[in-house]
């Protein structure tokens, strides 16, 4: 396994470079500027000028500036140190430098690569991070990692592009910079006093599925072992709690029985409640390559995943249990069940069968809103295929019936014997990179280490003995939603929030924000200082981020991978586990044993966690850091003396239950928690965008990841828009029983009538307006009775046209995007509609748009102009009683713009800004409110391929000449790298072929 290697790559003979000049070389996919000086010494820097975005530094002039060797950019003339990459004029700007040397007359460039793991979804892709000094300069997929074999999605390929200006760099108390010693001493004193007065349950910890396993273990032991409270839960409660509960109820343990390799041998892949093409794109590429005979997709929306299906069951939101019960009914009626498997390896089939007997095909079709023939066909394919693999995610989990949905699907696997064999099994796709690891160490309010249950007295004794404490508390802790209810009610006085953003991600945000306002002390531990939750921090603790810390994570297929630090954390940031350990050393509680968390390095923590698993279903006593470093990622169980882990579980038909048999669970159908009615007639469902992730703490700092979906929108069926007298593109209010937000409406004929959709990601950093609480202001906190997971996937809403005729849009760039975003923050509530997003690619900027009934006071416009430097004397301007325009030029290019009253010119002005294109003849139209100036080149529009920056317009233009996807990829390269755009490309090619085969001949006949 390649852990950390430094390769010396021969670039060219030294004599090919003229002294005191540079050349550009392509080294491992990146442009590097190499300079030779008079003394034949060589220096290497990234070729990209960070100010212009152009790859031009190799053409710059090298020389001595006040004793420092520099190169002057040929564009804006900034000087960059050849030694450090620091910009002389702006020390905050630094470009990557590379080690260069001359050997045997040739120039060599050294590239260091560190093998680590991606921090986004639960696929757990291996990543090779290239390092120059203290900077990760690029990433690529690790060809040796069995989760991805070298593939990465757009998010993974952008891991190194996170804007460092958004990072938290030092501890703070009430907004004032403090030392770590001062901060942790303050926290220890407050914890001690609060616990003494109100007991250990007066404090709570809300942590994250993005923690490393070692982080999770330490925080869990801190809460339950040292402090003596079970009030520790995780955002995994919003993600995988129902999947875990479903596995435990049916199979006896929270252990996905299948593996990624099963995709290759499945005859039927059955995807339910997952837009895998966007949420887990690397796995979806594997499905596409495997070409299963049947791809069945269950989803209320016609997603890119559903478009690839051989059978799409477009059910009404929340009706999955009715569908699965209906399928079981058909399987029993038609004799398609594996009676031998049921008899030998399961129990309680009769109870599930009784429920299914009442779920007739006709009733299931009526409830789900799909044809009876589709349900019948799905049941037949599922049960009769040689191997059926189901993949499922938040569409099943985020529901007040989430556990029942999971159990009902697993019932189908047990009834048909589609489990414990190649290509078959119920496979829950984890939403976060280490939600699995968190459950392994018991980092939730109802769990203990190594899949032990808090409610089991024997398990509590075992953990207490392992930890060396007198007892583990028996009182159940507060789960995610319940924890913030308790904070709001004053039961929990202090809440410590680590590596997650509940002020955006939890449902019913009005109550969450009230809780954070009422808390006596809010501690936020995060890598990023600008999250919605960080705004409430009484104490902020800067944490190390991806590429900066050591440990392990477990992916969806139970595979443990090493996470390695490639660079040190910035500023004073520390690894999450280290913060908890240092805090514990200062915390003194009467009657509680000290010294519980005396760990010096992550490996110490892993070794202790490993011992807790001995003899358990997830036994990893055969694993060590050394073995993982030598042999690469491994699946559990991997007990001591084992040669390898288990690819798939239950191949022998024995399950970790009291009887050794899997259990059928009776799952009667229950409707959604909040039904539609005359006041709220539409069903809102939420989901993911292709290039964003969760609350956008990381991806929301990368401008290029906004290009595919530039701003928040509500998608609605055209007939629902027409019924409400709303046009495509209008601003609308979306109202639920809990709040309202304002968004742009977009028509989507592929949606079911009566269903509307908003991406889950948009919080108060991007979506402003009257209340500024984001999308989850609308959602409700109804909980699943078993998993306590909230129903984030459905609520009842109504949609009304927003009467906001006055519009403003402003955009521009800055060397410090965080500062630009921050200066806009007070203006996000200046109008009923406000949106703030990143734009651009190599040179990122910010777009700000507001809408109101009438023009706001002139002071608001002045503040906006000041943010974008449009108050500069050289800005071109025009004002009348209704309209205003400000354009700031830099040479012959647009640097920033503000349009108010009439914003029709935005598309072409922003297009010029993004391309840094010269104005030329368009200069005369700068102050005219025109939508499309004469002679304007076609606008780029939405970016479809992020890897190669290929726009939808470029793809459409090519397909007008050729509908061959091979020719398209050969010409534009789109879809040839990560493949995230492939489903959309294939759909466009298919439409082009249909147009050529059907529409053109009809047009010819009419002529």
Coordinates of N, CA, C and O in Angstrom, one line a residue, residues 438-540:
X438 N -18.7 5.8 14.0 CA -19.4 6.3 15.2 C -20.3 5.3 15.9 O -20.3 5.2 17.2
X439 N -21.0 4.5 15.1 CA -21.8 3.5 15.7 C -21.0 2.4 16.3 O -21.3 1.8 17.3
X440 N -19.8 2.1 15.7 CA -19.0 1.0 16.2 C -18.5 1.3 17.6 O -18.3 0.5 18.5
X441 N -18.2 2.6 17.9 CA -17.6 3.0 19.2 C -18.7 3.4 20.2 O -18.5 3.7 21.3
X442 N -20.0 3.3 19.7 CA -21.1 3.6 20.6 C -21.3 5.1 20.8 O -21.9 5.5 21.8
X443 N -21.0 5.9 19.8 CA -21.0 7.4 20.0 C -22.4 7.9 19.7 O -22.5 9.0 19.1
X444 N -23.4 7.3 20.3 CA -24.8 7.8 20.2 C -25.5 7.6 21.6 O -25.0 6.9 22.4
X445 N -26.6 8.3 21.8 CA -27.2 8.4 23.1 C -27.7 7.0 23.6 O -27.9 6.8 24.8
X446 N -27.9 6.1 22.7 CA -28.5 4.8 23.0 C -27.5 3.6 22.9 O -27.9 2.5 23.0
X447 N -26.3 3.9 22.6 CA -25.3 2.9 22.3 C -24.1 3.0 23.2 O -23.8 4.0 23.9
X448 N -23.4 1.8 23.3 CA -22.1 1.7 24.0 C -21.1 1.1 23.0 O -21.4 0.6 21.9
X449 N -19.8 1.1 23.4 CA -18.8 0.6 22.5 C -19.0 -0.8 21.9 O -19.6 -1.7 22.6
X450 N -18.6 -1.0 20.7 CA -18.6 -2.3 20.0 C -20.0 -2.8 19.9 O -20.3 -4.0 20.2
X451 N -21.0 -2.0 19.5 CA -22.4 -2.4 19.2 C -23.1 -2.9 20.5 O -24.0 -3.8 20.4
X452 N -22.7 -2.4 21.6 CA -23.4 -2.8 22.9 C -24.5 -1.8 23.0 O -24.5 -0.6 22.6
X453 N -25.5 -2.2 23.7 CA -26.7 -1.4 23.9 C -26.7 -0.8 25.3 O -26.5 -1.5 26.3
X454 N -27.0 0.5 25.4 CA -27.1 1.2 26.7 C -28.1 0.6 27.6 O -27.9 0.6 28.8
X455 N -29.2 0.1 27.1 CA -30.2 -0.5 27.9 C -29.9 -1.8 28.5 O -30.7 -2.4 29.3
X456 N -28.8 -2.4 28.1 CA -28.4 -3.8 28.6 C -27.5 -3.6 29.7 O -26.3 -3.1 29.6
X457 N -27.9 -4.1 30.9 CA -27.1 -3.9 32.1 C -25.7 -4.7 32.0 O -24.7 -4.2 32.4
X458 N -25.7 -5.8 31.4 CA -24.5 -6.6 31.2 C -23.5 -5.8 30.3 O -22.3 -5.7 30.6
X459 N -24.1 -5.2 29.3 CA -23.2 -4.4 28.4 C -22.6 -3.2 29.1 O -21.5 -2.8 28.9
X460 N -23.4 -2.5 30.0 CA -22.9 -1.4 30.7 C -21.8 -1.8 31.7 O -20.8 -1.1 31.8
X461 N -21.9 -3.0 32.3 CA -20.9 -3.5 33.2 C -19.6 -3.8 32.4 O -18.5 -3.5 32.9
X462 N -19.8 -4.4 31.2 CA -18.6 -4.7 30.4 C -17.8 -3.4 30.0 O -16.6 -3.4 30.1
X463 N -18.5 -2.4 29.6 CA -17.9 -1.1 29.2 C -17.2 -0.5 30.4 O -16.1 0.1 30.3
X464 N -17.9 -0.4 31.5 CA -17.4 0.2 32.7 C -16.1 -0.5 33.1 O -15.1 0.1 33.5
X465 N -16.0 -1.8 33.0 CA -14.8 -2.6 33.3 C -13.7 -2.3 32.3 O -12.5 -2.1 32.7
X466 N -14.0 -2.2 31.0 CA -13.1 -1.9 30.0 C -12.5 -0.5 30.2 O -11.3 -0.2 30.0
X467 N -13.3 0.5 30.6 CA -12.9 1.8 30.8 C -12.3 2.1 32.2 O -11.6 3.1 32.4
X468 N -12.4 1.2 33.1 CA -11.9 1.4 34.5 C -12.7 2.4 35.3 O -12.1 3.1 36.1
X469 N -14.0 2.4 35.1 CA -14.9 3.3 35.9 C -15.8 2.5 36.7 O -16.1 1.3 36.4
X470 N -16.4 3.1 37.7 CA -17.3 2.4 38.6 C -18.6 1.9 37.8 O -19.0 0.8 38.0
X471 N -19.1 2.8 37.0 CA -20.4 2.5 36.3 C -20.6 3.4 35.1 O -20.0 4.5 35.1
X472 N -21.3 2.9 34.1 CA -21.8 3.8 33.0 C -23.2 4.1 33.3 O -24.0 3.2 33.7
X473 N -23.6 5.4 33.2 CA -25.0 5.7 33.6 C -26.0 5.0 32.8 O -25.8 4.6 31.6
X474 N -27.1 4.6 33.4 CA -28.2 3.8 32.8 C -29.3 4.7 32.1 O -30.0 4.2 31.3
X475 N -29.4 5.9 32.6 CA -30.5 6.8 32.1 C -30.2 7.1 30.6 O -29.1 7.6 30.2
X476 N -31.2 6.9 29.7 CA -31.0 7.1 28.3 C -30.7 8.6 28.1 O -31.2 9.5 28.7
X477 N -29.8 8.8 27.1 CA -29.4 10.2 26.7 C -30.4 10.8 25.8 O -31.2 10.1 25.2
X478 N -30.2 12.1 25.5 CA -31.1 12.8 24.6 C -30.5 12.6 23.2 O -29.3 12.8 22.9
X479 N -31.4 12.2 22.3 CA -31.0 12.1 20.9 C -31.1 13.4 20.2 O -31.5 14.4 20.8
X480 N -30.7 13.5 19.0 CA -30.4 14.8 18.3 C -31.5 15.9 18.5 O -31.2 16.9 19.1
X481 N -32.7 15.6 18.0 CA -33.7 16.6 18.1 C -34.1 16.8 19.5 O -34.3 17.9 20.0
X482 N -34.2 15.7 20.3 CA -34.6 15.8 21.7 C -33.5 16.6 22.5 O -33.9 17.3 23.5
X483 N -32.3 16.5 22.1 CA -31.2 17.3 22.8 C -31.4 18.8 22.7 O -31.4 19.5 23.7
X484 N -31.8 19.2 21.5 CA -32.0 20.7 21.3 C -33.3 21.1 21.9 O -33.5 22.3 22.3
X485 N -34.3 20.2 22.0 CA -35.5 20.5 22.7 C -35.2 20.7 24.2 O -35.7 21.6 24.9
X486 N -34.3 19.9 24.7 CA -33.9 20.0 26.1 C -33.0 21.3 26.4 O -33.2 21.9 27.5
X487 N -32.2 21.7 25.4 CA -31.5 22.9 25.5 C -32.5 24.1 25.6 O -32.4 25.0 26.4
X488 N -33.5 24.0 24.7 CA -34.5 25.1 24.6 C -35.3 25.2 25.9 O -35.6 26.3 26.4
X489 N -35.5 24.0 26.5 CA -36.3 24.0 27.8 C -35.5 24.3 29.0 O -36.1 24.4 30.1
X490 N -34.2 24.4 28.8 CA -33.3 24.7 30.0 C -32.8 23.5 30.7 O -32.2 23.7 31.8
X491 N -33.2 22.3 30.3 CA -32.7 21.1 31.0 C -31.2 20.9 30.8 O -30.5 20.6 31.7
X492 N -30.8 21.1 29.5 CA -29.3 21.1 29.2 C -28.8 22.5 29.2 O -29.3 23.4 28.4
X493 N -27.9 22.8 30.0 CA -27.4 24.2 30.2 C -26.2 24.5 29.2 O -26.1 25.6 28.7
X494 N -25.4 23.5 29.0 CA -24.2 23.6 28.2 C -24.3 22.6 27.1 O -24.5 21.4 27.3
X495 N -24.1 23.1 25.8 CA -24.1 22.1 24.7 C -22.8 22.3 23.9 O -22.4 23.5 23.6
X496 N -22.1 21.2 23.7 CA -20.8 21.2 23.0 C -21.0 20.6 21.6 O -21.4 19.4 21.5
X497 N -20.9 21.4 20.6 CA -21.2 21.0 19.2 C -19.9 20.8 18.4 O -19.2 21.8 18.3
X498 N -19.7 19.7 17.9 CA -18.4 19.4 17.2 C -18.5 18.9 15.8 O -19.2 17.9 15.6
X499 N -18.0 19.6 14.9 CA -17.9 19.1 13.5 C -19.2 18.9 12.8 O -19.4 18.0 12.0
X500 N -20.2 19.7 13.2 CA -21.5 19.6 12.6 C -22.2 20.9 12.7 O -21.8 21.8 13.5
X501 N -23.3 21.1 12.0 CA -23.9 22.4 11.8 C -25.4 22.3 12.1 O -26.2 22.4 11.2
X502 N -25.9 22.0 13.3 CA -27.3 21.9 13.6 C -28.2 23.1 13.3 O -29.4 22.9 13.1
X503 N -27.6 24.3 13.3 CA -28.4 25.5 13.0 C -28.7 25.5 11.5 O -29.4 26.5 11.1
X504 N -28.3 24.5 10.7 CA -28.8 24.4 9.4 C -29.4 23.1 9.1 O -30.4 23.0 8.4
X505 N -28.9 22.0 9.7 CA -29.3 20.6 9.3 C -30.5 20.0 10.1 O -31.1 19.1 9.5
X506 N -30.8 20.4 11.3 CA -31.9 19.9 12.0 C -33.2 20.4 11.5 O -33.3 21.5 10.9
X507 N -34.3 19.7 11.7 CA -35.6 20.2 11.2 C -36.2 21.2 12.2 O -35.7 21.4 13.3
X508 N -37.2 21.9 11.7 CA -37.9 23.0 12.5 C -36.9 23.9 13.1 O -36.7 24.1 14.3
X509 N -36.2 24.7 12.2 CA -35.0 25.5 12.6 C -35.4 26.6 13.6 O -34.6 27.1 14.3
X510 N -36.7 27.1 13.6 CA -37.1 28.1 14.5 C -36.8 27.7 15.9 O -36.2 28.4 16.7
X511 N -37.1 26.4 16.2 CA -36.9 25.9 17.6 C -35.4 25.7 17.9 O -35.0 25.9 19.0
X512 N -34.7 25.3 16.9 CA -33.2 25.0 17.1 C -32.6 26.4 17.4 O -31.7 26.5 18.3
X513 N -32.9 27.4 16.6 CA -32.3 28.7 16.9 C -32.7 29.3 18.2 O -31.9 29.9 18.9
X514 N -33.9 29.0 18.6 CA -34.3 29.4 20.0 C -33.5 28.7 21.0 O -33.1 29.3 22.1
X515 N -33.3 27.4 20.8 CA -32.5 26.6 21.8 C -31.1 27.2 21.9 O -30.6 27.4 23.0
X516 N -30.4 27.5 20.8 CA -29.1 28.1 20.8 C -29.0 29.5 21.5 O -28.0 29.8 22.1
X517 N -30.1 30.2 21.3 CA -30.1 31.5 21.9 C -30.3 31.4 23.4 O -29.8 32.3 24.2
X518 N -31.1 30.4 23.9 CA -31.4 30.3 25.3 C -30.3 29.5 26.1 O -30.2 29.6 27.3
X519 N -29.4 28.8 25.4 CA -28.4 28.0 26.1 C -27.5 28.9 27.0 O -27.2 30.0 26.6
X520 N -27.1 28.4 28.1 CA -26.2 29.2 28.9 C -24.8 29.2 28.3 O -24.1 30.2 28.5
X521 N -24.4 28.2 27.7 CA -23.1 28.2 27.0 C -23.1 27.3 25.8 O -23.5 26.1 25.9
X522 N -22.8 27.8 24.7 CA -22.7 27.1 23.4 C -21.2 27.0 23.0 O -20.6 28.0 22.8
X523 N -20.7 25.8 22.9 CA -19.3 25.6 22.4 C -19.4 25.0 21.0 O -20.1 24.0 20.8
X524 N -18.7 25.6 20.1 CA -18.7 25.1 18.7 C -17.2 24.8 18.4 O -16.3 25.6 18.5
X525 N -17.0 23.5 18.0 CA -15.7 23.0 17.7 C -15.8 22.7 16.2 O -16.5 21.7 15.8
X526 N -15.0 23.4 15.3 CA -15.2 23.2 13.9 C -14.0 23.7 13.2 O -13.2 24.5 13.7
X527 N -13.8 23.2 12.0 CA -12.7 23.7 11.1 C -13.0 25.0 10.5 O -12.1 25.8 10.1
X528 N -14.3 25.3 10.4 CA -14.8 26.5 9.7 C -15.5 27.5 10.6 O -16.3 27.1 11.4
X529 N -15.1 28.8 10.5 CA -15.6 29.8 11.4 C -16.9 30.4 11.0 O -17.5 31.1 11.7
X530 N -17.4 30.1 9.8 CA -18.5 30.9 9.2 C -19.8 30.1 9.2 O -20.8 30.5 8.5
X531 N -19.9 28.9 9.8 CA -21.1 28.1 9.7 C -22.3 28.8 10.5 O -22.0 29.6 11.3
X532 N -23.5 28.4 10.2 CA -24.6 28.9 10.8 C -24.6 28.7 12.3 O -25.0 29.6 13.1
X533 N -24.0 27.6 12.8 CA -23.9 27.3 14.2 C -22.8 28.1 14.8 O -23.0 28.5 16.0
X534 N -21.7 28.3 14.1 CA -20.6 29.1 14.7 C -21.1 30.5 15.1 O -20.4 31.1 16.0
X535 N -22.1 31.0 14.4 CA -22.6 32.3 14.8 C -23.1 32.4 16.2 O -23.2 33.5 16.8
X536 N -23.5 31.2 16.8 CA -24.0 31.2 18.2 C -22.9 30.8 19.2 O -23.2 30.6 20.4
X537 N -21.7 30.7 18.8 CA -20.6 30.2 19.6 C -20.3 31.2 20.7 O -19.8 32.3 20.4
X538 N -20.5 30.8 22.0 CA -19.9 31.5 23.1 C -18.4 31.2 23.2 O -17.6 32.0 23.6
X539 N -18.1 30.0 22.8 CA -16.7 29.5 22.8 C -16.5 28.8 21.4 O -17.3 27.9 21.1
X540 N -15.5 29.2 20.7 CA -15.1 28.6 19.4 C -13.8 27.9 19.6 O -12.8 28.5 20.0

